[in-house]
C-alpha positions as semicolon CSV with decimal commas, in nm:
position;residue;x (nm);y (nm);z (nm)
1;M;-19,323;17,841;15,528
2;T;-19,149;17,672;15,278
3;A;-18,835;17,515;15,443
4;I;-18,488;17,587;15,225
5;D;-18,293;17,262;15,142
6;A;-17,957;17,305;15,291
7;Y;-17,799;17,001;15,111
8;H;-17,664;16,900;14,786
9;L;-17,657;16,548;14,724
10;P;-17,618;16,448;14,358
11;G;-17,856;16,169;14,233
12;L;-18,046;16,187;14,574
13;R;-18,436;16,123;14,484
14;E;-18,689;16,225;14,724
15;G;-18,821;15,850;14,756
16;D;-18,442;15,764;14,902
17;V;-18,535;15,964;15,195
18;A;-18,753;15,793;15,445
19;R;-18,730;16,092;15,702
20;W;-18,630;16,477;15,712
21;N;-18,519;16,694;15,952
22;I;-18,671;17,037;15,958
23;R;-18,514;17,290;16,157
24;E;-18,616;17,646;16,258
25;Y;-18,389;17,945;16,287
26;G;-18,453;18,298;16,434
27;G;-18,772;18,224;16,602
28;G;-18,928;18,048;16,336
29;E;-18,836;18,314;16,091
30;V;-18,626;18,063;15,860
31;R;-18,678;17,692;15,790
32;L;-18,411;17,437;15,669
33;R;-18,476;17,090;15,576
34;V;-18,173;16,801;15,537
35;P;-18,240;16,451;15,474
36;V;-18,191;16,205;15,763
37;L;-17,936;15,974;15,581
38;E;-17,964;15,584;15,646
39;P;-17,627;15,421;15,561
40;P;-17,698;15,276;15,235
41;V;-17,802;15,597;15,091
42;L;-17,468;15,790;15,193
43;E;-17,284;15,476;15,063
44;A;-17,464;15,533;14,701
45;V;-17,376;15,887;14,747
46;V;-17,027;15,830;14,806
47;E;-16,992;15,592;14,511
48;R;-17,154;15,835;14,254
49;L;-16,900;16,109;14,394
50;R;-16,640;15,863;14,285
51;V;-16,778;15,793;13,953
52;A;-16,812;16,165;13,891
53;R;-16,507;16,236;13,940
54;A;-16,323;15,947;13,713
55;N;-16,594;16,095;13,434
56;Y;-16,596;16,460;13,481
57;L;-16,282;16,570;13,711
58;E;-15,990;16,341;13,694
59;A;-15,874;16,464;13,354
60;R;-16,050;16,806;13,331
61;P;-15,788;17,085;13,309
62;V;-15,746;17,292;13,662
63;G;-15,813;17,612;13,450
64;D;-16,142;17,483;13,347
65;V;-16,225;17,427;13,736
66;V;-16,111;17,775;13,826
67;R;-16,360;17,931;13,580
68;A;-16,644;17,706;13,711
69;I;-16,586;17,778;14,074
70;D;-16,552;18,180;13,958
71;L;-16,879;18,147;13,779
72;A;-17,034;18,037;14,120
73;A;-16,870;18,285;14,312
74;R;-16,978;18,575;14,115
75;R;-17,317;18,486;14,175
76;L;-17,277;18,488;14,529
77;A;-17,122;18,791;14,520
78;D;-17,389;18,970;14,287
79;R;-17,636;19,138;14,567
80;G;-17,909;19,127;14,264
81;D;-17,884;18,746;14,220
82;P;-18,158;18,522;14,339
83;R;-17,902;18,290;14,536
84;R;-17,739;18,594;14,698
85;E;-18,046;18,719;14,774
86;L;-18,180;18,404;14,946
87;A;-17,833;18,386;15,147
88;E;-17,869;18,755;15,282
89;R;-18,239;18,686;15,371
90;A;-18,163;18,329;15,546
91;L;-17,814;18,389;15,704
92;P;-17,842;18,610;15,986
93;A;-18,155;18,374;16,124
94;V;-17,932;18,075;16,070
95;T;-17,594;18,238;16,181
96;G;-17,685;18,472;16,452
97;Y;-17,488;18,717;16,274
98;S;-17,646;19,057;16,205
99;P;-17,754;19,143;15,829
100;P;-17,461;19,386;15,786
101;M;-17,206;19,150;15,898
102;V;-17,383;18,876;15,675
103;R;-17,347;19,113;15,340
104;L;-16,969;19,203;15,451
105;V;-16,854;18,849;15,492
106;L;-17,029;18,729;15,199
107;D;-16,874;19,043;14,980
108;R;-16,536;18,971;15,099
109;M;-16,510;18,589;15,102
110;A;-16,670;18,562;14,761
111;A;-16,408;18,770;14,629
112;D;-16,146;18,485;14,772
113;W;-16,308;18,226;14,526
114;T;-16,295;18,443;14,196
115;E;-16,058;18,328;13,922
116;P;-15,787;18,590;13,974
117;A;-15,779;18,509;14,343
118;L;-15,766;18,133;14,283
119;A;-15,523;18,133;14,000
120;S;-15,299;18,328;14,237
121;L;-15,315;18,065;14,515
122;L;-15,240;17,778;14,263
123;R;-14,942;17,966;14,123
124;S;-14,829;18,054;14,502
125;E;-14,847;17,691;14,558
126;F;-14,729;17,516;14,269
127;G;-14,557;17,780;14,062
128;D;-14,695;17,572;13,746
129;P;-15,070;17,478;13,816
130;A;-15,039;17,254;13,505
131;V;-14,882;17,024;13,782
132;L;-15,219;16,906;13,849
133;D;-15,288;16,828;13,458
134;T;-15,009;16,623;13,356
135;F;-14,613;16,579;13,425
136;R;-14,446;16,920;13,414
137;P;-14,051;16,964;13,456
138;R;-13,911;16,969;13,784
139;P;-13,825;17,326;13,906
140;G;-13,429;17,356;13,908
141;G;-13,421;16,994;13,811
142;N;-13,172;16,864;13,503
143;G;-13,437;16,935;13,242
144;R;-13,550;16,560;13,210
145;D;-13,713;16,479;13,543
146;R;-14,082;16,563;13,553
147;V;-14,331;16,591;13,855
148;R;-14,692;16,554;13,891
149;A;-14,921;16,619;14,174
150;F;-15,255;16,393;14,220
151;G;-15,524;16,510;14,461
152;P;-15,734;16,227;14,643
153;A;-16,005;16,045;14,477
154;L;-16,243;16,122;14,760
155;A;-16,176;16,401;15,027
156;F;-16,441;16,436;15,328
157;H;-16,467;16,741;15,534
158;V;-16,604;16,822;15,850
159;F;-16,678;17,159;15,918
160;A;-16,731;17,396;16,228
161;G;-17,024;17,664;16,212
162;N;-16,849;17,946;16,384
163;V;-16,744;18,165;16,071
164;P;-16,943;18,187;15,784
165;G;-16,764;18,089;15,445
166;V;-16,498;17,903;15,599
167;A;-16,630;17,579;15,468
168;V;-16,693;17,715;15,144
169;T;-16,322;17,797;15,075
170;S;-16,217;17,433;15,233
171;L;-16,449;17,299;14,971
172;V;-16,297;17,490;14,659
173;R;-15,957;17,402;14,740
174;S;-16,071;17,039;14,740
175;L;-16,198;17,085;14,407
176;L;-15,881;17,270;14,308
177;V;-15,689;16,956;14,338
178;K;-15,954;16,731;14,138
179;A;-16,076;16,546;14,465
180;A;-16,459;16,435;14,455
181;T;-16,576;16,598;14,783
182;L;-16,819;16,507;15,056
183;G;-16,856;16,798;15,316
184;K;-17,049;16,750;15,643
185;T;-17,180;17,083;15,751
186;A;-17,223;17,206;16,125
187;S;-17,551;17,282;16,285
188;G;-17,412;17,661;16,339
189;D;-17,395;17,705;15,948
190;P;-17,552;17,436;15,752
191;L;-17,686;17,661;15,480
192;L;-17,378;17,842;15,274
193;P;-17,172;17,535;15,186
194;A;-17,489;17,404;15,058
195;L;-17,587;17,696;14,868
196;F;-17,262;17,718;14,707
197;A;-17,266;17,340;14,600
198;R;-17,601;17,389;14,465
199;T;-17,494;17,744;14,274
200;L;-17,175;17,527;14,134
201;A;-17,411;17,270;14,004
202;E;-17,638;17,508;13,812
203;V;-17,336;17,694;13,664
204;D;-17,167;17,361;13,597
205;P;-17,338;17,028;13,616
206;E;-17,051;16,810;13,570
207;L;-16,864;16,968;13,856
208;G;-17,181;16,962;14,075
209;E;-17,182;16,600;14,026
210;C;-16,841;16,598;14,214
211;I;-16,938;16,774;14,541
212;A;-17,194;16,677;14,804
213;V;-17,277;16,858;15,119
214;T;-17,531;16,793;15,406
215;Y;-17,587;16,777;15,767
216;W;-17,607;16,519;16,006
217;P;-17,601;16,524;16,371
218;G;-17,237;16,481;16,543
219;G;-17,202;16,113;16,690
220;S;-17,399;15,943;16,383
221;A;-17,115;15,695;16,418
222;E;-17,228;15,469;16,118
223;L;-17,262;15,780;15,887
224;E;-16,897;15,910;15,999
225;E;-16,767;15,542;15,980
226;I;-16,874;15,541;15,626
227;A;-16,746;15,872;15,504
228;L;-16,402;15,815;15,704
229;R;-16,354;15,472;15,558
230;A;-16,422;15,583;15,197
231;A;-16,218;15,915;15,218
232;E;-15,849;15,921;15,093
233;T;-15,789;16,265;15,262
234;V;-15,990;16,373;15,579
235;V;-15,993;16,760;15,680
236;V;-16,173;16,870;16,003
237;Y;-16,229;17,202;16,169
238;G;-16,312;17,258;16,506
239;G;-16,234;17,225;16,863
240;E;-15,996;16,982;17,062
241;E;-16,281;16,745;17,155
242;A;-16,432;16,743;16,788
243;V;-16,081;16,706;16,637
244;A;-15,986;16,436;16,861
245;G;-16,292;16,231;16,785
246;V;-16,253;16,249;16,442
247;R;-15,875;16,176;16,460
248;A;-15,930;15,871;16,678
249;R;-16,203;15,735;16,420
250;T;-15,999;15,820;16,086
251;P;-15,852;15,481;15,943
252;A;-15,465;15,427;15,945
253;G;-15,295;15,544;15,642
254;T;-15,567;15,804;15,557
255;R;-15,422;16,160;15,536
256;L;-15,567;16,382;15,818
257;V;-15,562;16,772;15,777
258;V;-15,640;16,937;16,099
259;H;-15,758;17,308;16,141
260;G;-15,809;17,298;16,534
261;P;-15,858;17,585;16,793
262;R;-15,646;17,906;16,722
263;I;-15,554;18,214;16,937
264;S;-15,481;18,549;16,756
265;L;-15,394;18,906;16,943
266;V;-15,266;19,245;16,858
267;A;-14,900;19,377;16,942
268;L;-14,878;19,781;16,931
269;A;-14,570;19,956;16,923
270;R;-14,527;20,298;17,132
271;E;-14,521;20,449;16,791
272;S;-14,860;20,354;16,719
273;L;-14,972;20,508;17,055
274;A;-14,883;20,859;16,940
275;A;-15,135;21,133;17,030
276;D;-15,227;21,165;16,643
277;R;-15,206;20,792;16,574
278;A;-15,376;20,612;16,852
279;P;-15,739;20,693;16,807
280;G;-15,702;20,562;16,453
281;V;-15,499;20,228;16,562
282;A;-15,791;20,208;16,824
283;Q;-16,056;20,205;16,531
284;E;-15,888;19,932;16,346
285;V;-15,821;19,724;16,660
286;A;-16,238;19,727;16,707
287;R;-16,334;19,629;16,366
288;A;-16,077;19,340;16,363
289;A;-16,254;19,230;16,692
290;A;-16,598;19,311;16,561
291;I;-16,570;19,105;16,239
292;F;-16,701;18,761;16,275
293;D;-16,814;18,869;16,616
294;Q;-16,460;18,763;16,726
295;Q;-16,565;18,404;16,664
296;G;-16,276;18,371;16,376
297;C;-15,930;18,231;16,438
298;V;-15,807;18,539;16,310
299;S;-16,003;18,739;16,548
300;P;-15,808;18,906;16,815
301;H;-15,869;18,806;17,172
302;L;-15,602;19,044;17,338
303;V;-15,411;19,375;17,279
304;Y;-15,051;19,405;17,386
305;A;-14,986;19,788;17,423
306;E;-14,633;19,881;17,473
307;R;-14,533;20,158;17,738
308;G;-14,386;20,497;17,654
309;G;-14,608;20,615;17,400
310;D;-14,772;20,960;17,433
311;V;-15,112;20,759;17,493
312;P;-15,084;20,513;17,807
313;P;-15,208;20,169;17,742
314;E;-15,486;20,235;18,007
315;D;-15,586;20,541;17,793
316;F;-15,585;20,332;17,462
317;A;-15,844;20,084;17,662
318;G;-16,053;20,412;17,663
319;L;-16,005;20,489;17,335
320;L;-16,068;20,097;17,196
321;A;-16,398;20,109;17,378
322;K;-16,487;20,430;17,199
323;A;-16,413;20,290;16,898
324;M;-16,616;19,978;16,949
325;E;-16,919;20,172;17,027
326;G;-16,896;20,325;16,674
327;V;-16,839;19,978;16,529
328;E;-17,157;19,839;16,689
329;R;-17,351;20,096;16,509
330;E;-17,187;20,021;16,185
331;L;-17,184;19,603;16,231
332;P;-17,412;19,539;16,527
333;R;-17,308;19,243;16,722
334;G;-17,518;18,935;16,610
335;R;-17,722;18,725;16,824
336;I;-17,574;18,521;17,128
337;S;-17,672;18,226;17,353
338;A;-17,797;18,291;17,733
339;A;-17,467;18,094;17,810
340;E;-17,231;18,344;17,607
341;A;-17,431;18,644;17,762
342;A;-17,356;18,489;18,096
343;A;-16,994;18,432;18,032
344;I;-16,938;18,766;17,955
345;Q;-17,126;18,910;18,266
346;Q;-16,906;18,679;18,483
347;L;-16,595;18,791;18,322
348;R;-16,713;19,128;18,390
349;G;-16,819;19,060;18,759
350;A;-16,485;18,904;18,834
351;A;-16,294;19,201;18,663
352;E;-16,469;19,454;18,942
353;W;-16,404;19,238;19,223
354;R;-16,049;19,258;19,145
355;A;-16,022;19,610;19,104
356;L;-16,215;19,646;19,442
357;G;-15,963;19,388;19,586
358;G;-15,682;19,646;19,472
359;R;-15,580;19,512;19,128
360;D;-15,487;19,758;18,839
361;V;-15,816;19,663;18,661
362;R;-16,050;19,869;18,430
363;L;-16,377;19,793;18,287
364;L;-16,512;19,967;17,984
365;A;-16,814;19,825;17,849
366;S;-17,146;19,874;17,702
367;E;-17,491;19,896;17,898
368;G;-17,556;19,550;17,727
369;T;-17,324;19,279;17,644
370;E;-17,257;19,440;17,302
371;Y;-16,889;19,479;17,354
372;T;-16,635;19,468;17,662
373;V;-16,305;19,620;17,686
374;L;-16,084;19,498;18,002
375;Y;-15,773;19,668;18,063
376;E;-15,524;19,469;18,312
377;A;-15,206;19,571;18,435
378;D;-15,090;19,197;18,443
379;P;-14,935;19,100;18,138
380;A;-15,009;18,728;18,142
381;F;-15,180;18,615;17,834
382;A;-15,560;18,526;17,885
383;A;-15,799;18,431;17,594
384;S;-16,133;18,620;17,587
385;C;-16,468;18,421;17,606
386;L;-16,520;18,600;17,249
387;N;-16,843;18,811;17,120
388;R;-16,634;19,113;17,101
389;V;-16,466;19,109;17,469
390;V;-16,096;19,243;17,436
391;R;-15,842;19,262;17,694
392;V;-15,602;19,528;17,652
393;K;-15,259;19,462;17,855
394;P;-14,931;19,694;17,904
395;I;-14,591;19,555;17,799
396;D;-14,248;19,725;17,870
397;S;-14,111;19,629;17,531
398;L;-14,248;19,422;17,241
399;D;-14,003;19,188;17,284
400;A;-14,138;19,057;17,623
401;I;-14,438;18,940;17,445
402;V;-14,280;18,626;17,303
403;Q;-14,240;18,494;17,679
404;E;-14,568;18,542;17,765
405;L;-14,691;18,381;17,462
406;A;-14,467;18,063;17,490
407;P;-14,674;17,846;17,682
408;Y;-14,967;17,875;17,435
409;A;-14,747;17,766;17,117
410;A;-14,960;17,491;16,994
411;F;-15,275;17,728;16,954
412;L;-15,119;18,059;16,832
413;Q;-15,196;18,186;16,479
414;T;-15,208;18,541;16,373
415;V;-15,087;18,882;16,541
416;G;-15,170;19,205;16,394
417;V;-14,867;19,432;16,448
418;D;-14,877;19,821;16,442
419;A;-14,498;19,915;16,453
420;P;-14,206;20,058;16,246
421;M;-14,097;19,822;16,007
422;A;-13,768;19,743;16,133
423;R;-13,921;19,664;16,454
424;R;-14,226;19,473;16,277
425;L;-13,973;19,254;16,129
426;D;-13,769;19,182;16,430
427;L;-14,097;19,096;16,613
428;A;-14,215;18,861;16,357
429;E;-13,890;18,649;16,344
430;R;-13,929;18,605;16,757
431;L;-14,301;18,535;16,681
432;G;-14,255;18,292;16,430
433;R;-13,987;18,103;16,638
434;V;-14,264;18,085;16,903
435;G;-14,538;17,949;16,727
436;V;-14,724;18,206;16,551
437;S;-14,776;18,149;16,164
438;R;-14,923;18,471;16,061
439;V;-14,796;18,843;16,139
440;T;-15,013;19,110;15,946
441;T;-15,138;19,474;15,961
442;L;-15,454;19,551;16,189
443;E;-15,657;19,626;15,874
444;R;-15,586;19,288;15,694
445;M;-15,633;19,085;16,028
446;P;-15,978;18,952;15,958
447;W;-15,913;18,900;15,588
448;P;-15,628;18,638;15,503
449;P;-15,546;18,636;15,133
450;P;-15,637;18,307;14,967
451;D;-15,304;18,205;14,929
452;W;-15,200;18,244;15,307
453;H;-15,037;17,981;15,462
454;H;-15,336;17,833;15,645
455;D;-15,200;17,745;16,003
456;G;-14,856;17,720;15,890
457;Q;-14,939;17,507;15,601
458;E;-15,012;17,535;15,218
459;P;-15,381;17,413;15,207
460;L;-15,341;17,294;14,877
461;R;-15,005;17,101;14,868
462;E;-15,140;16,953;15,198
463;L;-15,425;16,774;14,986
464;V;-15,201;16,608;14,686
465;R;-14,944;16,364;14,664
466;W;-14,658;16,379;14,429
467;V;-14,535;16,137;14,170
468;D;-14,188;16,196;14,008
469;L;-14,083;16,075;13,672
470;E;-13,709;16,059;13,627
471;G;-13,492;16,046;13,319
């Protein structure tokens, strides 16, 4: 079986690599190949990126960059394209996601990398995207002052591998601000970012010279030191330990953009639990929890259901379990590890013991570990162990959710709210004050728009520095 090259390193020749790392996925169904880099080789890659940016990217109009990314995105969206066919064939084995989930994720995320989506993102953050090309009049200024945005000469990205496509989105953002870009992929998904970079190099060889993507094992201190020392900006995704490690090694004065662990949840008003609405709401919650197999930062861990509706919260838990059974047939959950399966069984066992002890706890679950719904009368927030494990908790009033979430302010991200508009606006105000950065509908919960404020920040403006030209 021929190994798939899961890297894109412009200028790298076979003779530059003394050893190759060949990894098998899916019981040998797919084999990936990445170079085992020696420090001098990575230094040469970094220098080549800097030169390529100066030659091909620094003075290039941002509109041209958008069009090149669009061409690559459309190839990955085209189910008849060989690169898309390769992604569909290999990613289930590499990531553990089921084939239907991989197809859905590729379709939805590739749409975010097309020209209309990227143009909307640029306008949202900069108003006039030409500030990335030249000095432009300052908005609201006196007509004489101008402003210009400059991206970093080199951005180094450290990715997590839990959700396919997130790494590609980060690479795209970096290229939009005209940064030469080096991406270190994760063992959970070393393939899709490399496929994107290779596709981009095919549709636009000059832009392809400005991006490098590869994998090396965590803890490769010498390689990481080279990348961290060379970068003007470092972008890191991952858990607390991974983020802390990068933060500790990033040189003083280097901009660090962190996307650490985040928690999301659902809030349902009593009006949403009307007899004619509750089954449809349950379907939307089930789908939000199933997409990415609950691995995404936007995936709900928990449902707060307000008392007083036609359907009590404990009965809604039953509707949710039934809906999750249906979603499992449409979007089967992917492969999980023995440790993940054990965590689910442990959670189920603990719930059964609490129920036997007289606690108001109800377990509704598949025969295997495919999905688990846990109703708990205790409203205290509790995170899920993931892989389609959702808690349902009753709450007397939507306003009471805020006090339950306050201790977790640093980790809050998305809340999917189903409520009448006036109540939704009031709750959004309260949630924003406690730390939530995105309030959305249940349907849109798994799919943030390209121009969302990622973790409460503007993802392009985080990468640039500004220069004012006065008078």
